[in-house]
Amino acid sequence: MRFDFIKCHGSGNDFPMIDARAVSLDDATWAWVAVALADRAGTVGGDGLLLLTAGDDAHDFGMRMFNADGSESETCLNGLRCVARAGFAALGLERATVRLKTSHASVALDPALAPGVMTIREVAGPVDLDVAHWPMRTGAAQVVDAVIPELGSNRRFTAVAIPNPHLVSFVDAVDEDELVMLGAGCEAAPDWLPNRANVSFVELRGADALFVRTFERGVGLTDSCGSAMAASTYAACRTGRLAFGTQATVFNRGGLVRAEAAADGMVRLSGNATYDYAGSVEIVGSVAGPVQITQTFAVETAAWRAAVAAMAD
């Protein structure tokens, strides 16, 4: 089975993206495609698979995101910007309402973060603090800056769904070994957390900046996770570390976004939607074959790298 795709990334969160508006495949087949294309040892690689899907009466277009293990996520905010860019180009739009798996989001073109960087603003939420909806069975209705005994850690976490479930802990310095240990424990889908969760350690960097490191459900330790950056921004405001309505810069290993959380639970992210190349690939069995590259986007790829280097200084 051959697929045309675009290799893209939002803040270093990279994906193959397929225009699936006219493609009819069942969920099991899309999961198979995601595993083959996202394989880091294969010819494409990525944190998962993005699909641009058809709209309906309430949505201009839709988005689906399959993780590298084939599981489907509620959303991916870094990936949403890339899908939004594709949807805008396909439909001649500059703003849209996008259908997600369990919710929707608003997206719009935004002034460039830096010269040559395609930038899109997305508004997601409201966040959900009721952990019974995950479900997370800890005996508490909400977890805000509190220890979760079931995790086996003394760290304090804030539980936020946007709509992906996130456990956010503010730390003096990120300990990746500890983060992987806690993330892997959640990834094992214990009885108290059957649908798993993303786990993030967050460093405060000055009055209006955060650094987020995430063990992402279905992916593992990742350089970037958009919904984790949104959840971390809201958690910082909810716990008084940042002020609601204040724009923050949120860094990760892959880049950065501008973020702002409102008291009503809505979170705005503004970040890049960068294309690396377009191509096609044949999947045989569970393996993606050689990629035939049809177009490269070297100028915008270089613009993003330059922007990250400048903003990190």
PDB file of C-alpha atoms in Angstrom:
ATOM      1  CA  MET A   1       0.000   0.000   0.000  1.00  0.00           C
ATOM      2  CA  ARG A   2       1.534   3.328  -1.086  1.00  0.00           C
ATOM      3  CA  PHE A   3       1.009   6.616   0.735  1.00  0.00           C
ATOM      4  CA  ASP A   4       1.866  10.207  -0.101  1.00  0.00           C
ATOM      5  CA  PHE A   5       2.923  12.135   2.992  1.00  0.00           C
ATOM      6  CA  ILE A   6       4.609  15.270   4.289  1.00  0.00           C
ATOM      7  CA  LYS A   7       7.288  14.998   6.962  1.00  0.00           C
ATOM      8  CA  CYS A   8       6.683  17.888   9.325  1.00  0.00           C
ATOM      9  CA  HIS A   9       7.223  19.048  12.874  1.00  0.00           C
ATOM     10  CA  GLY A  10       5.880  21.395  15.505  1.00  0.00           C
ATOM     11  CA  SER A  11       8.520  22.481  18.011  1.00  0.00           C
ATOM     12  CA  GLY A  12      10.602  19.421  17.141  1.00  0.00           C
ATOM     13  CA  ASN A  13       7.677  16.995  17.571  1.00  0.00           C
ATOM     14  CA  ASP A  14       8.025  15.297  14.161  1.00  0.00           C
ATOM     15  CA  PHE A  15       5.519  13.294  12.140  1.00  0.00           C
ATOM     16  CA  PRO A  16       4.633  11.948   8.746  1.00  0.00           C
ATOM     17  CA  MET A  17       1.292  13.561   7.820  1.00  0.00           C
ATOM     18  CA  ILE A  18      -1.219  12.132   5.342  1.00  0.00           C
ATOM     19  CA  ASP A  19      -4.142  13.903   3.684  1.00  0.00           C
ATOM     20  CA  ALA A  20      -6.763  11.266   4.510  1.00  0.00           C
ATOM     21  CA  ARG A  21      -9.862  13.221   3.510  1.00  0.00           C
ATOM     22  CA  ALA A  22     -10.537  10.825   0.620  1.00  0.00           C
ATOM     23  CA  VAL A  23      -8.944   7.702   2.137  1.00  0.00           C
ATOM     24  CA  SER A  24     -11.162   5.022   3.682  1.00  0.00           C
ATOM     25  CA  LEU A  25      -9.242   2.788   6.057  1.00  0.00           C
ATOM     26  CA  ASP A  26     -10.346   1.272   9.339  1.00  0.00           C
ATOM     27  CA  ASP A  27      -8.711   2.120  12.657  1.00  0.00           C
ATOM     28  CA  ALA A  28      -6.638  -1.078  12.756  1.00  0.00           C
ATOM     29  CA  THR A  29      -5.141  -0.299   9.356  1.00  0.00           C
ATOM     30  CA  TRP A  30      -4.283   3.275  10.323  1.00  0.00           C
ATOM     31  CA  ALA A  31      -2.617   1.933  13.481  1.00  0.00           C
ATOM     32  CA  TRP A  32      -0.557  -0.420  11.293  1.00  0.00           C
ATOM     33  CA  VAL A  33       0.428   2.481   9.035  1.00  0.00           C
ATOM     34  CA  ALA A  34       1.441   4.557  12.059  1.00  0.00           C
ATOM     35  CA  VAL A  35       3.693   1.824  13.466  1.00  0.00           C
ATOM     36  CA  ALA A  36       5.392   1.334  10.095  1.00  0.00           C
ATOM     37  CA  LEU A  37       5.910   5.003   9.278  1.00  0.00           C
ATOM     38  CA  ALA A  38       6.857   6.216  12.760  1.00  0.00           C
ATOM     39  CA  ASP A  39       9.473   3.513  13.306  1.00  0.00           C
ATOM     40  CA  ARG A  40      12.675   5.398  14.183  1.00  0.00           C
ATOM     41  CA  ALA A  41      14.723   2.533  12.743  1.00  0.00           C
ATOM     42  CA  GLY A  42      12.803   2.719   9.464  1.00  0.00           C
ATOM     43  CA  THR A  43      12.876   4.996   6.437  1.00  0.00           C
ATOM     44  CA  VAL A  44      10.566   7.757   7.742  1.00  0.00           C
ATOM     45  CA  GLY A  45      10.410   7.877  11.542  1.00  0.00           C
ATOM     46  CA  GLY A  46       8.428  10.132  13.828  1.00  0.00           C
ATOM     47  CA  ASP A  47       6.594  10.516  17.106  1.00  0.00           C
ATOM     48  CA  GLY A  48       3.455   9.217  15.422  1.00  0.00           C
ATOM     49  CA  LEU A  49       1.203   9.687  12.397  1.00  0.00           C
ATOM     50  CA  LEU A  50      -0.973  12.724  11.640  1.00  0.00           C
ATOM     51  CA  LEU A  51      -4.098  12.558   9.495  1.00  0.00           C
ATOM     52  CA  LEU A  52      -5.935  15.474   7.906  1.00  0.00           C
ATOM     53  CA  THR A  53      -9.556  14.317   7.787  1.00  0.00           C
ATOM     54  CA  ALA A  54     -12.734  15.700   6.268  1.00  0.00           C
ATOM     55  CA  GLY A  55     -14.841  18.326   7.988  1.00  0.00           C
ATOM     56  CA  ASP A  56     -18.528  18.307   8.868  1.00  0.00           C
ATOM     57  CA  ASP A  57     -21.271  20.834   9.619  1.00  0.00           C
ATOM     58  CA  ALA A  58     -19.502  22.050  12.769  1.00  0.00           C
ATOM     59  CA  HIS A  59     -15.848  21.687  11.755  1.00  0.00           C
ATOM     60  CA  ASP A  60     -13.852  22.897   8.765  1.00  0.00           C
ATOM     61  CA  PHE A  61     -11.713  19.753   8.851  1.00  0.00           C
ATOM     62  CA  GLY A  62     -10.568  17.124  11.296  1.00  0.00           C
ATOM     63  CA  MET A  63      -7.393  15.680  12.729  1.00  0.00           C
ATOM     64  CA  ARG A  64      -6.442  12.246  13.968  1.00  0.00           C
ATOM     65  CA  MET A  65      -3.150  11.350  15.609  1.00  0.00           C
ATOM     66  CA  PHE A  66      -1.803   7.839  16.070  1.00  0.00           C
ATOM     67  CA  ASN A  67       1.161   7.331  18.379  1.00  0.00           C
ATOM     68  CA  ALA A  68       4.248   5.411  17.355  1.00  0.00           C
ATOM     69  CA  ASP A  69       2.858   2.303  19.081  1.00  0.00           C
ATOM     70  CA  GLY A  70      -0.382   2.474  17.054  1.00  0.00           C
ATOM     71  CA  SER A  71      -2.584   3.800  19.843  1.00  0.00           C
ATOM     72  CA  GLU A  72      -4.727   6.833  19.040  1.00  0.00           C
ATOM     73  CA  SER A  73      -4.313   9.999  21.092  1.00  0.00           C
ATOM     74  CA  GLU A  74      -7.058  12.479  21.927  1.00  0.00           C
ATOM     75  CA  THR A  75      -4.980  15.196  20.295  1.00  0.00           C
ATOM     76  CA  CYS A  76      -1.459  16.446  19.686  1.00  0.00           C
ATOM     77  CA  LEU A  77      -1.149  20.206  19.820  1.00  0.00           C
ATOM     78  CA  ASN A  78       2.224  20.329  18.059  1.00  0.00           C
ATOM     79  CA  GLY A  79       0.808  18.102  15.355  1.00  0.00           C
ATOM     80  CA  LEU A  80      -2.406  20.108  15.198  1.00  0.00           C
ATOM     81  CA  ARG A  81      -0.503  23.106  13.887  1.00  0.00           C
ATOM     82  CA  CYS A  82       0.893  21.017  11.035  1.00  0.00           C
ATOM     83  CA  VAL A  83      -2.544  19.612  10.191  1.00  0.00           C
ATOM     84  CA  ALA A  84      -3.974  23.134  10.372  1.00  0.00           C
ATOM     85  CA  ARG A  85      -1.402  24.332   7.858  1.00  0.00           C
ATOM     86  CA  ALA A  86      -2.358  21.529   5.477  1.00  0.00           C
ATOM     87  CA  GLY A  87      -6.068  22.203   5.987  1.00  0.00           C
ATOM     88  CA  PHE A  88      -5.634  25.928   5.386  1.00  0.00           C
ATOM     89  CA  ALA A  89      -3.790  25.237   2.122  1.00  0.00           C
ATOM     90  CA  ALA A  90      -6.308  22.665   0.942  1.00  0.00           C
ATOM     91  CA  LEU A  91      -9.373  24.806   1.690  1.00  0.00           C
ATOM     92  CA  GLY A  92      -8.037  28.351   1.258  1.00  0.00           C
ATOM     93  CA  LEU A  93      -8.559  29.287   4.919  1.00  0.00           C
ATOM     94  CA  GLU A  94      -6.679  31.366   7.477  1.00  0.00           C
ATOM     95  CA  ARG A  95      -8.606  30.154  10.539  1.00  0.00           C
ATOM     96  CA  ALA A  96     -10.678  27.082  11.288  1.00  0.00           C
ATOM     97  CA  THR A  97     -12.440  24.928  13.842  1.00  0.00           C
ATOM     98  CA  VAL A  98     -10.890  21.463  13.896  1.00  0.00           C
ATOM     99  CA  ARG A  99     -12.550  18.249  15.027  1.00  0.00           C
ATOM    100  CA  LEU A 100     -10.371  16.176  17.363  1.00  0.00           C
ATOM    101  CA  LYS A 101     -11.026  12.694  18.738  1.00  0.00           C
ATOM    102  CA  THR A 102     -12.965  13.819  21.820  1.00  0.00           C
ATOM    103  CA  SER A 103     -13.118  17.605  21.460  1.00  0.00           C
ATOM    104  CA  HIS A 104     -12.336  20.438  19.068  1.00  0.00           C
ATOM    105  CA  ALA A 105      -9.845  23.292  18.775  1.00  0.00           C
ATOM    106  CA  SER A 106      -9.627  26.684  17.092  1.00  0.00           C
ATOM    107  CA  VAL A 107      -6.632  27.443  14.876  1.00  0.00           C
ATOM    108  CA  ALA A 108      -5.515  30.521  12.942  1.00  0.00           C
ATOM    109  CA  LEU A 109      -2.518  31.902  11.121  1.00  0.00           C
ATOM    110  CA  ASP A 110      -0.405  33.992  13.492  1.00  0.00           C
ATOM    111  CA  PRO A 111       2.403  36.511  12.972  1.00  0.00           C
ATOM    112  CA  ALA A 112       5.672  34.672  12.441  1.00  0.00           C
ATOM    113  CA  LEU A 113       7.690  33.796  15.531  1.00  0.00           C
ATOM    114  CA  ALA A 114      10.752  34.599  13.436  1.00  0.00           C
ATOM    115  CA  PRO A 115      11.461  35.353   9.762  1.00  0.00           C
ATOM    116  CA  GLY A 116      10.521  32.448   7.523  1.00  0.00           C
ATOM    117  CA  VAL A 117       8.783  30.442  10.257  1.00  0.00           C
ATOM    118  CA  MET A 118       5.199  29.409   9.476  1.00  0.00           C
ATOM    119  CA  THR A 119       3.376  30.130  12.733  1.00  0.00           C
ATOM    120  CA  ILE A 120      -0.094  29.024  13.793  1.00  0.00           C
ATOM    121  CA  ARG A 121      -2.083  29.873  16.913  1.00  0.00           C
ATOM    122  CA  GLU A 122      -4.224  27.178  18.495  1.00  0.00           C
ATOM    123  CA  VAL A 123      -6.688  27.466  21.354  1.00  0.00           C
ATOM    124  CA  ALA A 124      -7.518  24.274  23.237  1.00  0.00           C
ATOM    125  CA  GLY A 125      -9.557  23.460  26.303  1.00  0.00           C
ATOM    126  CA  PRO A 126     -11.090  23.944  28.665  1.00  0.00           C
ATOM    127  CA  VAL A 127      -8.839  21.762  30.755  1.00  0.00           C
ATOM    128  CA  ASP A 128     -10.449  19.026  32.801  1.00  0.00           C
ATOM    129  CA  LEU A 129      -9.244  18.577  36.382  1.00  0.00           C
ATOM    130  CA  ASP A 130     -11.652  15.752  37.254  1.00  0.00           C
ATOM    131  CA  VAL A 131      -9.391  12.703  37.269  1.00  0.00           C
ATOM    132  CA  ALA A 132     -12.381  10.345  37.385  1.00  0.00           C
ATOM    133  CA  HIS A 133     -12.745  11.048  33.670  1.00  0.00           C
ATOM    134  CA  TRP A 134      -9.312   9.547  32.830  1.00  0.00           C
ATOM    135  CA  PRO A 135      -9.940   7.432  34.960  1.00  0.00           C
ATOM    136  CA  MET A 136      -7.299   7.882  37.647  1.00  0.00           C
ATOM    137  CA  ARG A 137      -8.337   6.058  40.796  1.00  0.00           C
ATOM    138  CA  THR A 138      -6.478   7.757  43.629  1.00  0.00           C
ATOM    139  CA  GLY A 139      -9.353   8.541  45.964  1.00  0.00           C
ATOM    140  CA  ALA A 140      -9.293  12.251  45.084  1.00  0.00           C
ATOM    141  CA  ALA A 141     -11.509  14.196  42.699  1.00  0.00           C
ATOM    142  CA  GLN A 142      -8.629  16.496  41.710  1.00  0.00           C
ATOM    143  CA  VAL A 143      -4.867  16.391  42.084  1.00  0.00           C
ATOM    144  CA  VAL A 144      -3.320  19.853  42.375  1.00  0.00           C
ATOM    145  CA  ASP A 145       0.287  20.103  43.587  1.00  0.00           C
ATOM    146  CA  ALA A 146      -0.137  16.909  45.596  1.00  0.00           C
ATOM    147  CA  VAL A 147       1.632  13.584  46.076  1.00  0.00           C
ATOM    148  CA  ILE A 148       0.092  10.617  44.227  1.00  0.00           C
ATOM    149  CA  PRO A 149       0.866   7.627  46.493  1.00  0.00           C
ATOM    150  CA  GLU A 150       0.214   5.101  43.724  1.00  0.00           C
ATOM    151  CA  LEU A 151       3.144   6.533  41.738  1.00  0.00           C
ATOM    152  CA  GLY A 152       5.602   5.604  44.462  1.00  0.00           C
ATOM    153  CA  SER A 153       7.132   9.084  44.403  1.00  0.00           C
ATOM    154  CA  ASN A 154       7.298  11.911  46.898  1.00  0.00           C
ATOM    155  CA  ARG A 155       7.071  14.496  44.132  1.00  0.00           C
ATOM    156  CA  ARG A 156       3.992  16.679  43.947  1.00  0.00           C
ATOM    157  CA  PHE A 157       1.958  16.552  40.744  1.00  0.00           C
ATOM    158  CA  THR A 158      -0.897  18.448  39.155  1.00  0.00           C
ATOM    159  CA  ALA A 159      -3.254  16.365  37.010  1.00  0.00           C
ATOM    160  CA  VAL A 160      -4.580  18.128  33.898  1.00  0.00           C
ATOM    161  CA  ALA A 161      -6.403  16.770  30.850  1.00  0.00           C
ATOM    162  CA  ILE A 162      -6.359  18.943  27.700  1.00  0.00           C
ATOM    163  CA  PRO A 163      -7.841  16.535  26.547  1.00  0.00           C
ATOM    164  CA  ASN A 164      -4.829  14.183  26.799  1.00  0.00           C
ATOM    165  CA  PRO A 165      -4.195  13.288  30.458  1.00  0.00           C
ATOM    166  CA  HIS A 166      -1.046  14.802  31.982  1.00  0.00           C
ATOM    167  CA  LEU A 167       0.742  14.578  35.300  1.00  0.00           C
ATOM    168  CA  VAL A 168       2.912  17.679  35.778  1.00  0.00           C
ATOM    169  CA  SER A 169       5.575  18.114  38.458  1.00  0.00           C
ATOM    170  CA  PHE A 170       7.654  21.265  38.956  1.00  0.00           C
ATOM    171  CA  VAL A 171      11.301  20.460  39.678  1.00  0.00           C
ATOM    172  CA  ASP A 172      14.527  22.342  40.304  1.00  0.00           C
ATOM    173  CA  ALA A 173      16.260  20.278  37.604  1.00  0.00           C
ATOM    174  CA  VAL A 174      14.967  17.535  35.323  1.00  0.00           C
ATOM    175  CA  ASP A 175      16.166  14.053  36.252  1.00  0.00           C
ATOM    176  CA  GLU A 176      15.535  12.053  33.066  1.00  0.00           C
ATOM    177  CA  ASP A 177      16.108   8.671  34.711  1.00  0.00           C
ATOM    178  CA  GLU A 178      13.458   9.444  37.299  1.00  0.00           C
ATOM    179  CA  LEU A 179      11.099  10.794  34.632  1.00  0.00           C
ATOM    180  CA  VAL A 180      11.482   7.628  32.559  1.00  0.00           C
ATOM    181  CA  MET A 181      10.874   5.465  35.623  1.00  0.00           C
ATOM    182  CA  LEU A 182       7.651   7.291  36.494  1.00  0.00           C
ATOM    183  CA  GLY A 183       6.539   7.482  32.883  1.00  0.00           C
ATOM    184  CA  ALA A 184       7.138   3.791  32.328  1.00  0.00           C
ATOM    185  CA  GLY A 185       5.094   3.031  35.439  1.00  0.00           C
ATOM    186  CA  CYS A 186       2.160   4.949  33.984  1.00  0.00           C
ATOM    187  CA  GLU A 187       2.747   3.417  30.547  1.00  0.00           C
ATOM    188  CA  ALA A 188       2.226  -0.035  32.060  1.00  0.00           C
ATOM    189  CA  ALA A 189      -1.465   0.889  32.561  1.00  0.00           C
ATOM    190  CA  PRO A 190      -1.774  -0.090  36.232  1.00  0.00           C
ATOM    191  CA  ASP A 191      -5.220  -0.723  37.699  1.00  0.00           C
ATOM    192  CA  TRP A 192      -5.359   2.792  39.139  1.00  0.00           C
ATOM    193  CA  LEU A 193      -4.498   4.349  35.737  1.00  0.00           C
ATOM    194  CA  PRO A 194      -5.829   1.975  33.057  1.00  0.00           C
ATOM    195  CA  ASN A 195      -5.641   4.445  30.143  1.00  0.00           C
ATOM    196  CA  ARG A 196      -2.123   5.625  31.058  1.00  0.00           C
ATOM    197  CA  ALA A 197      -0.980   9.264  31.197  1.00  0.00           C
ATOM    198  CA  ASN A 198       1.766  11.598  30.020  1.00  0.00           C
ATOM    199  CA  VAL A 199       4.275  12.592  32.702  1.00  0.00           C
ATOM    200  CA  SER A 200       6.230  15.870  32.629  1.00  0.00           C
ATOM    201  CA  PHE A 201       8.937  17.444  34.733  1.00  0.00           C
ATOM    202  CA  VAL A 202       8.949  21.238  34.436  1.00  0.00           C
ATOM    203  CA  GLU A 203      11.647  23.744  35.352  1.00  0.00           C
ATOM    204  CA  LEU A 204      10.810  27.393  35.996  1.00  0.00           C
ATOM    205  CA  ARG A 205      13.197  29.616  34.058  1.00  0.00           C
ATOM    206  CA  GLY A 206      12.680  33.164  35.212  1.00  0.00           C
ATOM    207  CA  ALA A 207       9.383  34.969  35.676  1.00  0.00           C
ATOM    208  CA  ASP A 208       7.787  33.987  32.379  1.00  0.00           C
ATOM    209  CA  ALA A 209       9.517  30.892  30.993  1.00  0.00           C
ATOM    210  CA  LEU A 210       9.241  27.129  31.476  1.00  0.00           C
ATOM    211  CA  PHE A 211      11.273  24.150  30.300  1.00  0.00           C
ATOM    212  CA  VAL A 212       9.225  20.973  29.833  1.00  0.00           C
ATOM    213  CA  ARG A 213      10.521  17.402  29.513  1.00  0.00           C
ATOM    214  CA  THR A 214       7.892  14.729  28.876  1.00  0.00           C
ATOM    215  CA  PHE A 215       7.487  10.964  28.873  1.00  0.00           C
ATOM    216  CA  GLU A 216       4.657  10.744  26.366  1.00  0.00           C
ATOM    217  CA  ARG A 217       2.047   8.017  26.457  1.00  0.00           C
ATOM    218  CA  GLY A 218       2.524   5.703  23.483  1.00  0.00           C
ATOM    219  CA  VAL A 219       5.835   7.333  22.519  1.00  0.00           C
ATOM    220  CA  GLY A 220       8.232   7.401  25.469  1.00  0.00           C
ATOM    221  CA  LEU A 221      10.695  10.152  26.305  1.00  0.00           C
ATOM    222  CA  THR A 222      10.157  12.770  23.605  1.00  0.00           C
ATOM    223  CA  ASP A 223      11.856  16.016  22.654  1.00  0.00           C
ATOM    224  CA  SER A 224       8.504  17.802  22.494  1.00  0.00           C
ATOM    225  CA  CYS A 225       4.843  17.328  23.364  1.00  0.00           C
ATOM    226  CA  GLY A 226       2.436  20.173  22.621  1.00  0.00           C
ATOM    227  CA  SER A 227      -0.339  19.159  24.970  1.00  0.00           C
ATOM    228  CA  ALA A 228       2.271  18.724  27.728  1.00  0.00           C
ATOM    229  CA  MET A 229       3.426  22.304  27.160  1.00  0.00           C
ATOM    230  CA  ALA A 230      -0.195  23.469  27.355  1.00  0.00           C
ATOM    231  CA  ALA A 231      -0.905  21.385  30.458  1.00  0.00           C
ATOM    232  CA  SER A 232       2.303  22.607  32.104  1.00  0.00           C
ATOM    233  CA  THR A 233       1.420  26.235  31.397  1.00  0.00           C
ATOM    234  CA  TYR A 234      -2.019  25.791  32.936  1.00  0.00           C
ATOM    235  CA  ALA A 235      -0.569  23.870  35.921  1.00  0.00           C
ATOM    236  CA  ALA A 236       1.953  26.665  36.519  1.00  0.00           C
ATOM    237  CA  CYS A 237      -0.888  29.185  36.647  1.00  0.00           C
ATOM    238  CA  ARG A 238      -3.174  26.944  38.693  1.00  0.00           C
ATOM    239  CA  THR A 239      -0.467  26.540  41.337  1.00  0.00           C
ATOM    240  CA  GLY A 240       0.518  30.235  41.386  1.00  0.00           C
ATOM    241  CA  ARG A 241       3.878  29.864  39.667  1.00  0.00           C
ATOM    242  CA  LEU A 242       2.694  31.974  36.710  1.00  0.00           C
ATOM    243  CA  ALA A 243      -0.183  34.420  36.413  1.00  0.00           C
ATOM    244  CA  PHE A 244      -3.223  33.581  34.323  1.00  0.00           C
ATOM    245  CA  GLY A 245      -3.342  35.713  31.195  1.00  0.00           C
ATOM    246  CA  THR A 246       0.437  36.139  31.044  1.00  0.00           C
ATOM    247  CA  GLN A 247       2.287  35.077  27.908  1.00  0.00           C
ATOM    248  CA  ALA A 248       5.078  32.640  28.667  1.00  0.00           C
ATOM    249  CA  THR A 249       7.827  31.104  26.578  1.00  0.00           C
ATOM    250  CA  VAL A 250       7.771  27.327  26.906  1.00  0.00           C
ATOM    251  CA  PHE A 251      10.981  25.560  25.897  1.00  0.00           C
ATOM    252  CA  ASN A 252      11.611  21.899  25.238  1.00  0.00           C
ATOM    253  CA  ARG A 253      14.387  19.850  23.665  1.00  0.00           C
ATOM    254  CA  GLY A 254      12.886  20.434  20.205  1.00  0.00           C
ATOM    255  CA  GLY A 255      12.268  24.177  20.320  1.00  0.00           C
ATOM    256  CA  LEU A 256       9.696  26.442  21.912  1.00  0.00           C
ATOM    257  CA  VAL A 257       6.197  27.900  21.777  1.00  0.00           C
ATOM    258  CA  ARG A 258       4.507  30.992  23.152  1.00  0.00           C
ATOM    259  CA  ALA A 259       1.786  29.998  25.602  1.00  0.00           C
ATOM    260  CA  GLU A 260      -0.933  31.645  27.657  1.00  0.00           C
ATOM    261  CA  ALA A 261      -3.433  30.040  30.028  1.00  0.00           C
ATOM    262  CA  ALA A 262      -6.720  31.660  31.032  1.00  0.00           C
ATOM    263  CA  ALA A 263      -8.562  31.216  34.307  1.00  0.00           C
ATOM    264  CA  ASP A 264     -11.465  29.596  32.424  1.00  0.00           C
ATOM    265  CA  GLY A 265      -9.204  26.685  31.448  1.00  0.00           C
ATOM    266  CA  MET A 266      -8.514  27.663  27.850  1.00  0.00           C
ATOM    267  CA  VAL A 267      -4.884  27.557  26.733  1.00  0.00           C
ATOM    268  CA  ARG A 268      -3.410  29.293  23.697  1.00  0.00           C
ATOM    269  CA  LEU A 269      -0.243  28.098  22.024  1.00  0.00           C
ATOM    270  CA  SER A 270       1.519  29.848  19.177  1.00  0.00           C
ATOM    271  CA  GLY A 271       4.232  27.886  17.439  1.00  0.00           C
ATOM    272  CA  ASN A 272       5.763  26.663  14.245  1.00  0.00           C
ATOM    273  CA  ALA A 273       4.335  24.269  11.661  1.00  0.00           C
ATOM    274  CA  THR A 274       7.404  23.386   9.637  1.00  0.00           C
ATOM    275  CA  TYR A 275       7.583  21.114   6.609  1.00  0.00           C
ATOM    276  CA  ASP A 276      10.802  19.149   6.015  1.00  0.00           C
ATOM    277  CA  TYR A 277       9.954  17.232   2.842  1.00  0.00           C
ATOM    278  CA  ALA A 278       7.123  15.638   0.852  1.00  0.00           C
ATOM    279  CA  GLY A 279       7.317  12.141  -0.521  1.00  0.00           C
ATOM    280  CA  SER A 280       5.705   8.765  -0.963  1.00  0.00           C
ATOM    281  CA  VAL A 281       6.414   5.354   0.472  1.00  0.00           C
ATOM    282  CA  GLU A 282       5.211   1.781   0.053  1.00  0.00           C
ATOM    283  CA  ILE A 283       4.372  -0.230   3.167  1.00  0.00           C
ATOM    284  CA  VAL A 284       4.852  -3.970   2.793  1.00  0.00           C
ATOM    285  CA  GLY A 285       3.980  -6.155   5.744  1.00  0.00           C
ATOM    286  CA  SER A 286       4.848  -3.918   8.682  1.00  0.00           C
ATOM    287  CA  VAL A 287       7.814  -2.162   7.081  1.00  0.00           C
ATOM    288  CA  ALA A 288       8.021   1.130   5.192  1.00  0.00           C
ATOM    289  CA  GLY A 289      10.114   0.849   2.041  1.00  0.00           C
ATOM    290  CA  PRO A 290      12.429   3.435   0.467  1.00  0.00           C
ATOM    291  CA  VAL A 291      11.058   6.979   0.411  1.00  0.00           C
ATOM    292  CA  GLN A 292      10.637   8.769  -2.880  1.00  0.00           C
ATOM    293  CA  ILE A 293      11.133  12.460  -2.049  1.00  0.00           C
ATOM    294  CA  THR A 294       9.129  14.775  -4.293  1.00  0.00           C
ATOM    295  CA  GLN A 295       9.810  18.136  -2.634  1.00  0.00           C
ATOM    296  CA  THR A 296      12.083  19.577   0.013  1.00  0.00           C
ATOM    297  CA  PHE A 297      11.567  22.642   2.203  1.00  0.00           C
ATOM    298  CA  ALA A 298      15.175  23.497   3.002  1.00  0.00           C
ATOM    299  CA  VAL A 299      14.581  27.242   3.380  1.00  0.00           C
ATOM    300  CA  GLU A 300      11.928  26.964   6.070  1.00  0.00           C
ATOM    301  CA  THR A 301      13.787  24.155   7.827  1.00  0.00           C
ATOM    302  CA  ALA A 302      16.835  26.416   8.056  1.00  0.00           C
ATOM    303  CA  ALA A 303      14.664  29.339   9.210  1.00  0.00           C
ATOM    304  CA  TRP A 304      13.330  27.277  12.095  1.00  0.00           C
ATOM    305  CA  ARG A 305      16.791  26.166  13.180  1.00  0.00           C
ATOM    306  CA  ALA A 306      17.999  29.751  13.127  1.00  0.00           C
ATOM    307  CA  ALA A 307      14.983  30.890  15.130  1.00  0.00           C
ATOM    308  CA  VAL A 308      15.524  28.269  17.830  1.00  0.00           C
ATOM    309  CA  ALA A 309      19.183  29.185  18.112  1.00  0.00           C
ATOM    310  CA  ALA A 310      18.371  32.901  18.415  1.00  0.00           C
ATOM    311  CA  MET A 311      15.533  32.499  20.912  1.00  0.00           C
ATOM    312  CA  ALA A 312      17.541  30.157  23.124  1.00  0.00           C
ATOM    313  CA  ASP A 313      20.365  32.674  23.541  1.00  0.00           C
TER     314      ASP A 313
END
